[in-house]
XYZ file of C-alpha atoms in Angstrom:
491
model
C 6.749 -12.685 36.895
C 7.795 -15.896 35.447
C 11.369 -16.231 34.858
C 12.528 -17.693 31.142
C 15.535 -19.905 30.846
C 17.502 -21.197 28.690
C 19.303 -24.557 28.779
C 21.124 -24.880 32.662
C 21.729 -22.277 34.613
C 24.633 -20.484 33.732
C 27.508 -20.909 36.286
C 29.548 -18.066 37.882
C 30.776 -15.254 36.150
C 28.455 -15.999 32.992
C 26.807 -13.040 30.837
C 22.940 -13.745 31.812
C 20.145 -11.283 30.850
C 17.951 -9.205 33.354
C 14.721 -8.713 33.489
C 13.179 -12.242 34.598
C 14.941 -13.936 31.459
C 17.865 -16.124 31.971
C 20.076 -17.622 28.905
C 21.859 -20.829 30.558
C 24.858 -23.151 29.041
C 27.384 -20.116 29.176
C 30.899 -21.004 29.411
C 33.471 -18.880 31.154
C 35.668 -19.525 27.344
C 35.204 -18.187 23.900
C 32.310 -20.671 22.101
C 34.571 -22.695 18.888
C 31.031 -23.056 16.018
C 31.773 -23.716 12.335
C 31.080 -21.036 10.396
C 28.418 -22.037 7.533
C 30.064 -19.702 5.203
C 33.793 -20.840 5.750
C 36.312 -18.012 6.279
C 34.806 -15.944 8.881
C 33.977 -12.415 6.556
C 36.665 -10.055 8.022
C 36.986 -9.136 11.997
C 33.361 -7.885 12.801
C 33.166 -6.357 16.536
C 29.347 -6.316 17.606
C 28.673 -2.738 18.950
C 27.426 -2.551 22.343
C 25.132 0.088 23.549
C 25.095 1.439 26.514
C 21.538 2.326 27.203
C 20.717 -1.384 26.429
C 20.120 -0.970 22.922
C 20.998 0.782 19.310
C 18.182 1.687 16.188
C 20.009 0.821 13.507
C 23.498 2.714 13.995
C 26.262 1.173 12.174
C 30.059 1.141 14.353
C 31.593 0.116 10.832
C 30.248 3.562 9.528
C 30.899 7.497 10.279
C 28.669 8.664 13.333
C 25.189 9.060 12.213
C 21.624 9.534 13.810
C 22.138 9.003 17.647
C 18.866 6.679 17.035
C 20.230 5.335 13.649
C 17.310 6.039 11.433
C 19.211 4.773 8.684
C 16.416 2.525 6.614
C 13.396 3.701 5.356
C 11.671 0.347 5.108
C 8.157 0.006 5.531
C 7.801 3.814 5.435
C 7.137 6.544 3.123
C 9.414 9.066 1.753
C 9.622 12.525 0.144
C 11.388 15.320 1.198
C 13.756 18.461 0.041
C 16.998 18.819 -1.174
C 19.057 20.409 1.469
C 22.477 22.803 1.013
C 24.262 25.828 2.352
C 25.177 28.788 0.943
C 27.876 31.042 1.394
C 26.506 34.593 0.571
C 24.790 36.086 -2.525
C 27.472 37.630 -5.134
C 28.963 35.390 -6.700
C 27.280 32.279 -8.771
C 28.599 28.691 -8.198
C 28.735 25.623 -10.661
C 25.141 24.812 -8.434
C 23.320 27.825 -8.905
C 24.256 28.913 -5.218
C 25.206 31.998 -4.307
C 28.649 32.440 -2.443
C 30.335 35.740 -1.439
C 33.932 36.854 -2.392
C 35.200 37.126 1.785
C 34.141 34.648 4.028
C 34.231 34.911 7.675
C 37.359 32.772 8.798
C 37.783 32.124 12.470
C 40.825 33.459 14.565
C 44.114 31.060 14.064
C 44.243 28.529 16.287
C 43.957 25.552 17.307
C 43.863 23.982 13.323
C 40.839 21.639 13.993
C 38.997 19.745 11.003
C 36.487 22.270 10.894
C 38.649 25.166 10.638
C 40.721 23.376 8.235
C 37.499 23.017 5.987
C 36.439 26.719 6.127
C 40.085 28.121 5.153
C 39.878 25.320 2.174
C 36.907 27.169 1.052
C 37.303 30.671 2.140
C 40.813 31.583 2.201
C 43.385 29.647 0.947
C 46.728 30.903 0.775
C 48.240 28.065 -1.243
C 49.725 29.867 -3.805
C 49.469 33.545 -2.407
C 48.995 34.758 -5.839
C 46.042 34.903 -7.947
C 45.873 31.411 -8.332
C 44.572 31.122 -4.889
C 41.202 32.671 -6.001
C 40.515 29.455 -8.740
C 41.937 27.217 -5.427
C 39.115 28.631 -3.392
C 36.351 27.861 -6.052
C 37.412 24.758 -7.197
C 37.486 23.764 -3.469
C 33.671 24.975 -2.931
C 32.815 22.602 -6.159
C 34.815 19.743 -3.916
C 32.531 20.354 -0.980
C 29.455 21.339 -2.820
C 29.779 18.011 -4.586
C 30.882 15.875 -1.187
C 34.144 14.190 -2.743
C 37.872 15.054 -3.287
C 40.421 16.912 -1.687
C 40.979 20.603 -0.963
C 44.644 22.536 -0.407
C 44.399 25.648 1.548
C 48.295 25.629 2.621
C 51.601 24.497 1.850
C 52.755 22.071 3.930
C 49.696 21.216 5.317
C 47.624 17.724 4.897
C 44.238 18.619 2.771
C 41.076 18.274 3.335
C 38.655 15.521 2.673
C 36.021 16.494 1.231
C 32.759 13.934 2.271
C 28.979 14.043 1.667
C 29.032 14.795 5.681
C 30.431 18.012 5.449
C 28.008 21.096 5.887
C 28.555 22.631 2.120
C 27.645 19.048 0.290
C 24.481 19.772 -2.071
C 23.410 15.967 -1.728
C 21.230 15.875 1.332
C 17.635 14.821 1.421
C 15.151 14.251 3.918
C 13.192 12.484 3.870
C 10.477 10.330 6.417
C 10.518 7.540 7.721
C 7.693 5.395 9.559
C 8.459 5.296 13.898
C 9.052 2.147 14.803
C 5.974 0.532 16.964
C 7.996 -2.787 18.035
C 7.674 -3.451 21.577
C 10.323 -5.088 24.202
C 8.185 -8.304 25.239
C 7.733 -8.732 21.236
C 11.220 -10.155 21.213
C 12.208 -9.174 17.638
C 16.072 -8.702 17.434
C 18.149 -8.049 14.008
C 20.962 -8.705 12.987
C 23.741 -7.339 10.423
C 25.194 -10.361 8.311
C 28.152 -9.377 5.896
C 27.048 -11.338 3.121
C 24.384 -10.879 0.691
C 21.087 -12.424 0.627
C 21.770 -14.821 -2.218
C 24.672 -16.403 0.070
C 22.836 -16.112 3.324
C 19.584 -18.009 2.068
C 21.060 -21.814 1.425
C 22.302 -21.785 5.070
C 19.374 -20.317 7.140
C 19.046 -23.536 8.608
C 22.670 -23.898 10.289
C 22.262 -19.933 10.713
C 19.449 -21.051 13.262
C 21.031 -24.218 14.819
C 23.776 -21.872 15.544
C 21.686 -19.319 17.034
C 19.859 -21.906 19.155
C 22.984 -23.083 20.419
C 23.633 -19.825 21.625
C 20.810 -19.667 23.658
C 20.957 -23.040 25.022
C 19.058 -24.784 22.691
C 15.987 -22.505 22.671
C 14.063 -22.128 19.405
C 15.035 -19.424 17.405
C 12.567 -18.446 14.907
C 13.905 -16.215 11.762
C 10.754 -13.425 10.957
C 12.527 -11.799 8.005
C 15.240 -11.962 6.333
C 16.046 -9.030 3.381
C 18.548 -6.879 1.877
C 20.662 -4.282 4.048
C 21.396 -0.476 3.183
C 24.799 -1.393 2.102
C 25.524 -3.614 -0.251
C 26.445 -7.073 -0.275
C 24.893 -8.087 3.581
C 21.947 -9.204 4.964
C 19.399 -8.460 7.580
C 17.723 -10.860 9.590
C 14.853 -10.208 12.230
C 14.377 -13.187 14.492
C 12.847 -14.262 18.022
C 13.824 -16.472 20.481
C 10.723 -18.258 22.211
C 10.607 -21.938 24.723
C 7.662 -23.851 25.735
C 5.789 -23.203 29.250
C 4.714 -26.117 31.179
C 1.468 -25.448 30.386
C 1.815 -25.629 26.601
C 2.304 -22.281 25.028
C 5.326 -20.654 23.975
C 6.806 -17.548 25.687
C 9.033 -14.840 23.664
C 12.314 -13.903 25.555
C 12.788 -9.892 25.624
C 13.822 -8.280 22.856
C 16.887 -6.201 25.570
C 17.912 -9.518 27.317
C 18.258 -11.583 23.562
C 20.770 -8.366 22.297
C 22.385 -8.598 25.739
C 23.305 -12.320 25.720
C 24.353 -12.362 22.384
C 26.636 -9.383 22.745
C 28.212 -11.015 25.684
C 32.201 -11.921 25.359
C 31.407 -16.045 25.329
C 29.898 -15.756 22.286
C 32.184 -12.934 19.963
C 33.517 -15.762 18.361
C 30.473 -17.183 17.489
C 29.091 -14.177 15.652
C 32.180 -13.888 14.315
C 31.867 -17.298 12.730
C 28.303 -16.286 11.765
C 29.718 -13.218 10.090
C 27.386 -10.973 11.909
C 28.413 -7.604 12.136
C 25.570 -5.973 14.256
C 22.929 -7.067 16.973
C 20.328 -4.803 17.378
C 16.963 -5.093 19.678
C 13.749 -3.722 17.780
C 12.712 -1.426 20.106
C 9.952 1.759 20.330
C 11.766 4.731 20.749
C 10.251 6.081 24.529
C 9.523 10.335 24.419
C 12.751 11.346 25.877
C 15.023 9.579 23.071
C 12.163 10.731 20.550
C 12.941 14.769 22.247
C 16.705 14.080 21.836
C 16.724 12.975 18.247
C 13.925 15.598 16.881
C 16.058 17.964 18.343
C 19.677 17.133 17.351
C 20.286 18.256 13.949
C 21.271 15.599 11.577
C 24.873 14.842 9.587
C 26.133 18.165 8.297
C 22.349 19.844 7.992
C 21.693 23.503 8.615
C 19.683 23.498 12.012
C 16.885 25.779 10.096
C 16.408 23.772 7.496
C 16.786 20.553 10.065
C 13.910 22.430 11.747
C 12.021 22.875 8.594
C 12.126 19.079 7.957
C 9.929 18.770 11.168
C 8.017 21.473 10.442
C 6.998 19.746 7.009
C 6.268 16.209 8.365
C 3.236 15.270 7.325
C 2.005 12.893 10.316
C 4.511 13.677 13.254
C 2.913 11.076 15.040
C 4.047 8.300 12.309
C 6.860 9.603 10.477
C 10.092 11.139 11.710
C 12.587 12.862 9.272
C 15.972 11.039 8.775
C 18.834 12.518 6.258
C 19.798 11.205 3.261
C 23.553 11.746 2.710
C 25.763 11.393 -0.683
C 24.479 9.334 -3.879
C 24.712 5.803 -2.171
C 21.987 6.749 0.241
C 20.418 8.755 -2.311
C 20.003 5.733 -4.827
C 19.060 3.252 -1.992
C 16.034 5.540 -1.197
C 15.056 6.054 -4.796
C 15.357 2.446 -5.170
C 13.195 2.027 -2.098
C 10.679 4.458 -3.430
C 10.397 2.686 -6.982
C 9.768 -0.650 -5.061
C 7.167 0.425 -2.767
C 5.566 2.270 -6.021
C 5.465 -0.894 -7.690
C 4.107 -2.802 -5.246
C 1.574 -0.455 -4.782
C 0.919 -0.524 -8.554
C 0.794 -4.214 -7.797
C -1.970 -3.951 -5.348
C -3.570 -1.399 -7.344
C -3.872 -3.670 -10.692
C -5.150 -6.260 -8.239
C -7.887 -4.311 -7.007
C -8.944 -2.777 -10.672
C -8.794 -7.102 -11.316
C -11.014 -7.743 -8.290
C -13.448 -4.944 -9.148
C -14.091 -5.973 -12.400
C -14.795 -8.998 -11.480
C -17.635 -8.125 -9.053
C -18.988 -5.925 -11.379
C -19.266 -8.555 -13.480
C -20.674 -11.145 -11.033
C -22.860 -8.322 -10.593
C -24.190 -7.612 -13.845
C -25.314 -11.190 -14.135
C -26.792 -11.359 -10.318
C -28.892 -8.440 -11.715
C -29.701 -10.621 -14.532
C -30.378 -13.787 -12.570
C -32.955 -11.398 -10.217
C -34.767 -9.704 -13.224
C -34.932 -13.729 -14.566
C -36.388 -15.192 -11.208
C -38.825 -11.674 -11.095
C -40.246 -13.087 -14.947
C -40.430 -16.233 -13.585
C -42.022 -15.434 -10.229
C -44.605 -13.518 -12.086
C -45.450 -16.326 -14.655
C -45.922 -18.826 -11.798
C -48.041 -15.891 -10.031
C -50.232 -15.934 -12.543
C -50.273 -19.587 -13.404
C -51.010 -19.999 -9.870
C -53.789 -17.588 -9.552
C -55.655 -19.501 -12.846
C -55.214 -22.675 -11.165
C -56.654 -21.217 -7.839
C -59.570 -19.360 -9.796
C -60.459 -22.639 -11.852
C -60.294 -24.548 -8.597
C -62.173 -22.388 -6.768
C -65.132 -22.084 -9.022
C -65.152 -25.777 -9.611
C -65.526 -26.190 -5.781
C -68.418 -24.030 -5.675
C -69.877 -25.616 -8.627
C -73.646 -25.980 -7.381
C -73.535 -23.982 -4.000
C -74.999 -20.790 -3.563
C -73.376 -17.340 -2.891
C -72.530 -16.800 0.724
C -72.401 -13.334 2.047
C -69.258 -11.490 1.437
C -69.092 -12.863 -2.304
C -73.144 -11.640 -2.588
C -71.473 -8.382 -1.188
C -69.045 -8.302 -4.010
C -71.278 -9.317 -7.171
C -73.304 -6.331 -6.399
C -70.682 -3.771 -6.356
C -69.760 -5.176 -9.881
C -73.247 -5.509 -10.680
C -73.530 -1.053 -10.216
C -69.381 -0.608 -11.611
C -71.232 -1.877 -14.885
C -74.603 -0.421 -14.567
C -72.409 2.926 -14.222
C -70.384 2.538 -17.239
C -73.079 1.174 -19.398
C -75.288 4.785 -18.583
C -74.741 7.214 -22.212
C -74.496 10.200 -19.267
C -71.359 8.415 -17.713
C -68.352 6.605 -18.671
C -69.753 4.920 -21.243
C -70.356 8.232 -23.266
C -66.796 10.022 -22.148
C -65.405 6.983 -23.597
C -67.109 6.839 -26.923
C -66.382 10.602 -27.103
C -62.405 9.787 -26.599
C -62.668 6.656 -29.247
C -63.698 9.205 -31.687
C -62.003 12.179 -31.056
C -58.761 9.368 -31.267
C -60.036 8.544 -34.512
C -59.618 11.843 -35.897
C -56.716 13.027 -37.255
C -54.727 15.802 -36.082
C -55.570 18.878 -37.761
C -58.352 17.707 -39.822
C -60.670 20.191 -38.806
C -59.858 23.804 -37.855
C -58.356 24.182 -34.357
C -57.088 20.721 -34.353
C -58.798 17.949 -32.388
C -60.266 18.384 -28.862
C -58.901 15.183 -27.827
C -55.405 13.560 -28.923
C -52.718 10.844 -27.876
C -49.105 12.159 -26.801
C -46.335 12.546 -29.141
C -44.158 10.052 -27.183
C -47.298 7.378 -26.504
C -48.200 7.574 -30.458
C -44.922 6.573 -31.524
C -44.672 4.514 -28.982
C -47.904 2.830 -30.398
C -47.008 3.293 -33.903
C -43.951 0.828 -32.775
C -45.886 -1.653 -31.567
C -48.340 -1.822 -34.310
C -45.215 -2.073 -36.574
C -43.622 -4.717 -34.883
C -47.104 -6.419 -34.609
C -47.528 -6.191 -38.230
C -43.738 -7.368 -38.870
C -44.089 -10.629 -36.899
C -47.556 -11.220 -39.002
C -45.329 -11.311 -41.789
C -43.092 -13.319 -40.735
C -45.846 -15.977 -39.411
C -47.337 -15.740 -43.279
C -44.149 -16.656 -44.671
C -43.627 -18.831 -42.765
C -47.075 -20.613 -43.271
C -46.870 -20.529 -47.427
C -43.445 -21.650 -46.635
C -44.452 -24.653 -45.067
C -47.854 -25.298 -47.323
C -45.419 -25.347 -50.109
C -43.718 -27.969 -48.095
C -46.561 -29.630 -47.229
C -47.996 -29.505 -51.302
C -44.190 -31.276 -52.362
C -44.862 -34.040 -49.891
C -48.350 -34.606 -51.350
C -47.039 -34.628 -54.700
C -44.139 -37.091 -53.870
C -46.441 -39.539 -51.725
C -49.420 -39.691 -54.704
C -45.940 -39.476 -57.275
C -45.220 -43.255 -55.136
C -48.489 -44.380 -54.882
């Protein structure tokens, strides 16, 4: 396989990639860049995986997915709400049902978790009956995923987050599998500033990047708005000529690794990029390992029923939506991918119309060129006849035209004989000219309802239009009589 390099080789002790792929023009000391947005935005440390790459977790954040399905970009979402109950007596501010003794676990060790279960099942704050509103205003904390809950004196509280089990907001929801592929090269990045201040300095953004990797081309594929407010993502590729003239993408694995190497912290640092992280397809065991590890705070059943309900397992994968920040981002995601399908949707309607009207007047156009194909038939065929007969002016019959002039000669011979045609005919002319019910049993012989008014319509119209021509005519002998009166008036 041909290897791909970058700038010189790098010397001893450098961070190079594996794989075939070699990033040059590392130093054994930190890289000094200027940052394009001047103060470096806070003390960023790039998270390193180590199975070679990360989907989208977040270091800066609380542990989430181990596969960090974090964005549902490009994908389609709908789920359930998601919650816990704690038995079925007594009603909470959420309509869920919560028994008067919980379960508490022997004293111990005082962990986070047990901590969070004497909050809301026993605390002995008070040790009076004060300790009973405690206990249910501490299951409205952790129903609602904020605030703080006392379940002893002397004893820090608990914080109450949308992570913990009891929090009512939780969706999931489903999100599209990635399909990007290692040799594809795409790599993105975190930036901790928003799009509006990332956009007027893409260009140094990319000389800086290119200096990274030794003066390759680094091409930027996308650039949009993060999960969390106020940064940036950016999806780029790293790609150098061949000798032969075509361009060859560096791996996707051996991009992440370079950049994440200890040369260049200070550069991303400068660049105030928070997170590197390889687009890469998730292979069948990491797939196994996510699908079944249940998700931040969610019931395993009902984690199970979100794969149960997935409507294309082979697509979408279900990711949790935790507290009203994630909550909001998704709706927000869901009201922009409706209106861009409303988009496409109004452009279709727009394109339809306008081939059914292109097609309403190609009809037209056909039915014109028909009229016109027939007049020039028959034009023609005059033309042809008069020709014809003029050529054989003077020349006697030959043998298929004798042939011919005899069949007509006995068609008319047969409809000139009373007995025949001729007489059925007369017989219908005057039955026709009867009128219905003139005589008793009505006539033998009549026209159709439909064809009589039909011919009834087209005598009217006939005799219309001869009205119009007679007006038309004294109309214009009148004209004619003033001009004879005026010219013998002059002479």
């Amino acid at each position: 396989m041909s290897t791909f390099g970058f700038g010189t080789p790098a010397p001893s002790g450098a961070t190079t990639g594996t794989g075939g792929f070699s990033f040059g023009g590392t130093t054994g000391g930190t890289a000094t860049m200027a940052t394009p947005f001047g103060t470096p935005f806070g003390t960023p440390t790039p998270a390193v995986s180590s199975s070679g790459f990360s989907f989208g977790t977040n270091t800066s954040q609380p542990a989430k997915t181990p596969f960090g399905f974090g964005t549902s970009t490009g994908g389609t979402s709908g789920g359930f709400l998601l919650g816990s109950g704690f038995g079925t007596k007594t009603t909470s501010a959420f309509g869920t049902q919560s028994s008067d003794v919980c379960q508490v676990p022997a004293l111990g060790q005082l962990d986070p978790s047990l901590a969070l279960h004497l909050a809301i099942c026993t605390p002995s704050y008070f040790n009076n009956e004060n300790d009973e509103v405690l206990r249910k205003w501490n299951q409205l904390q952790a129903f609602w995923g904020s605030g703080k809950g006392y379940y002893a004196p002397n004893m820090p509280p608990v914080e109450f987050t949308a992570e913990n089990p009891y929090c009512r907001f939780k969706v999931v929801c489903y999100a599209r599998i990635p399909n990007y592929r290692n040799e594809n090269g795409i790599v993105q990045i975190i930036l901790g500033k928003g799009v509006s201040a990332v956009e007027p300095h893409k260009q140094q953004i990319v000389s800086t990047l290119s200096s990274i990797f030794g003066g390759a081309e680094v091409v930027i594929d996308e650039v949009f708005n993060a999960d969390v407010p106020d940064k940036t993502n950016i999806r780029f590729y790293v790609q150098q000529p061949l000798p032969n003239g075509e361009k060859q993408r560096a791996a996707a694995a051996d991009v992440s690794r370079h950049m994440l190497g200890p040369a260049y912290a200070q550069s991303l640092k400068n660049l105030c990029i928070e997170q590197v992280t390889p687009m890469l397809m998730l292979t069948e065991v990491q797939m196994k390992e996510y699908l079944d590890t249940p998700q931040r705070g969610i019931d395993p059943a009902l984690w199970e029923q979100g794969k149960r309900e997935n409507p294309n397992p082979h697509k979408f994968v279900p990711v949790v939506k935790v507290g009203f920040q994630e909550l909001q981002q998704q709706f927000k995601y869901q009201e922009e991918h409706a209106a861009n399908l409303q988009s496409s949707m109004n452009n279709i309607m727009d394109e339809i119309t306008q081939l059914r009207h292109k097609q309403t007047m190609v009809k037209a156009a056909i039915q014109n060129a028909k009229w016109k194909q027939a007049s020039l038939t028959r034009r023609v065929l005059k033309l042809v006849s008069a020709q014809e007969v003029e050529r054989k002016r003077g020349v006697p019959l030959d043998q298929t035209e004798e042939q011919i002039r005899m069949r007509l000669e006995d068609l008319y011979l047969q409809l000139m004989q009373p007995t025949q045609y001729r007489g059925c005919l007369n017989e219908l002319m005057a039955q026709m000219s009867v009128k219905p019910g003139s005589c008793r049993g009505g006539p033998r012989y009549g026209l159709i309802s439909d064809k009589e008014r039909d011919v009834s319509q087209y005598v009217s119209l006939q005799h219309n239009a001869l009205q119009a021509v007679v007006v038309v005519l004294k109309e214009d002998m009148q004209v004619v009589d003033s001009m004879i009166e005026e010219i013998q008036r002059k002479s």
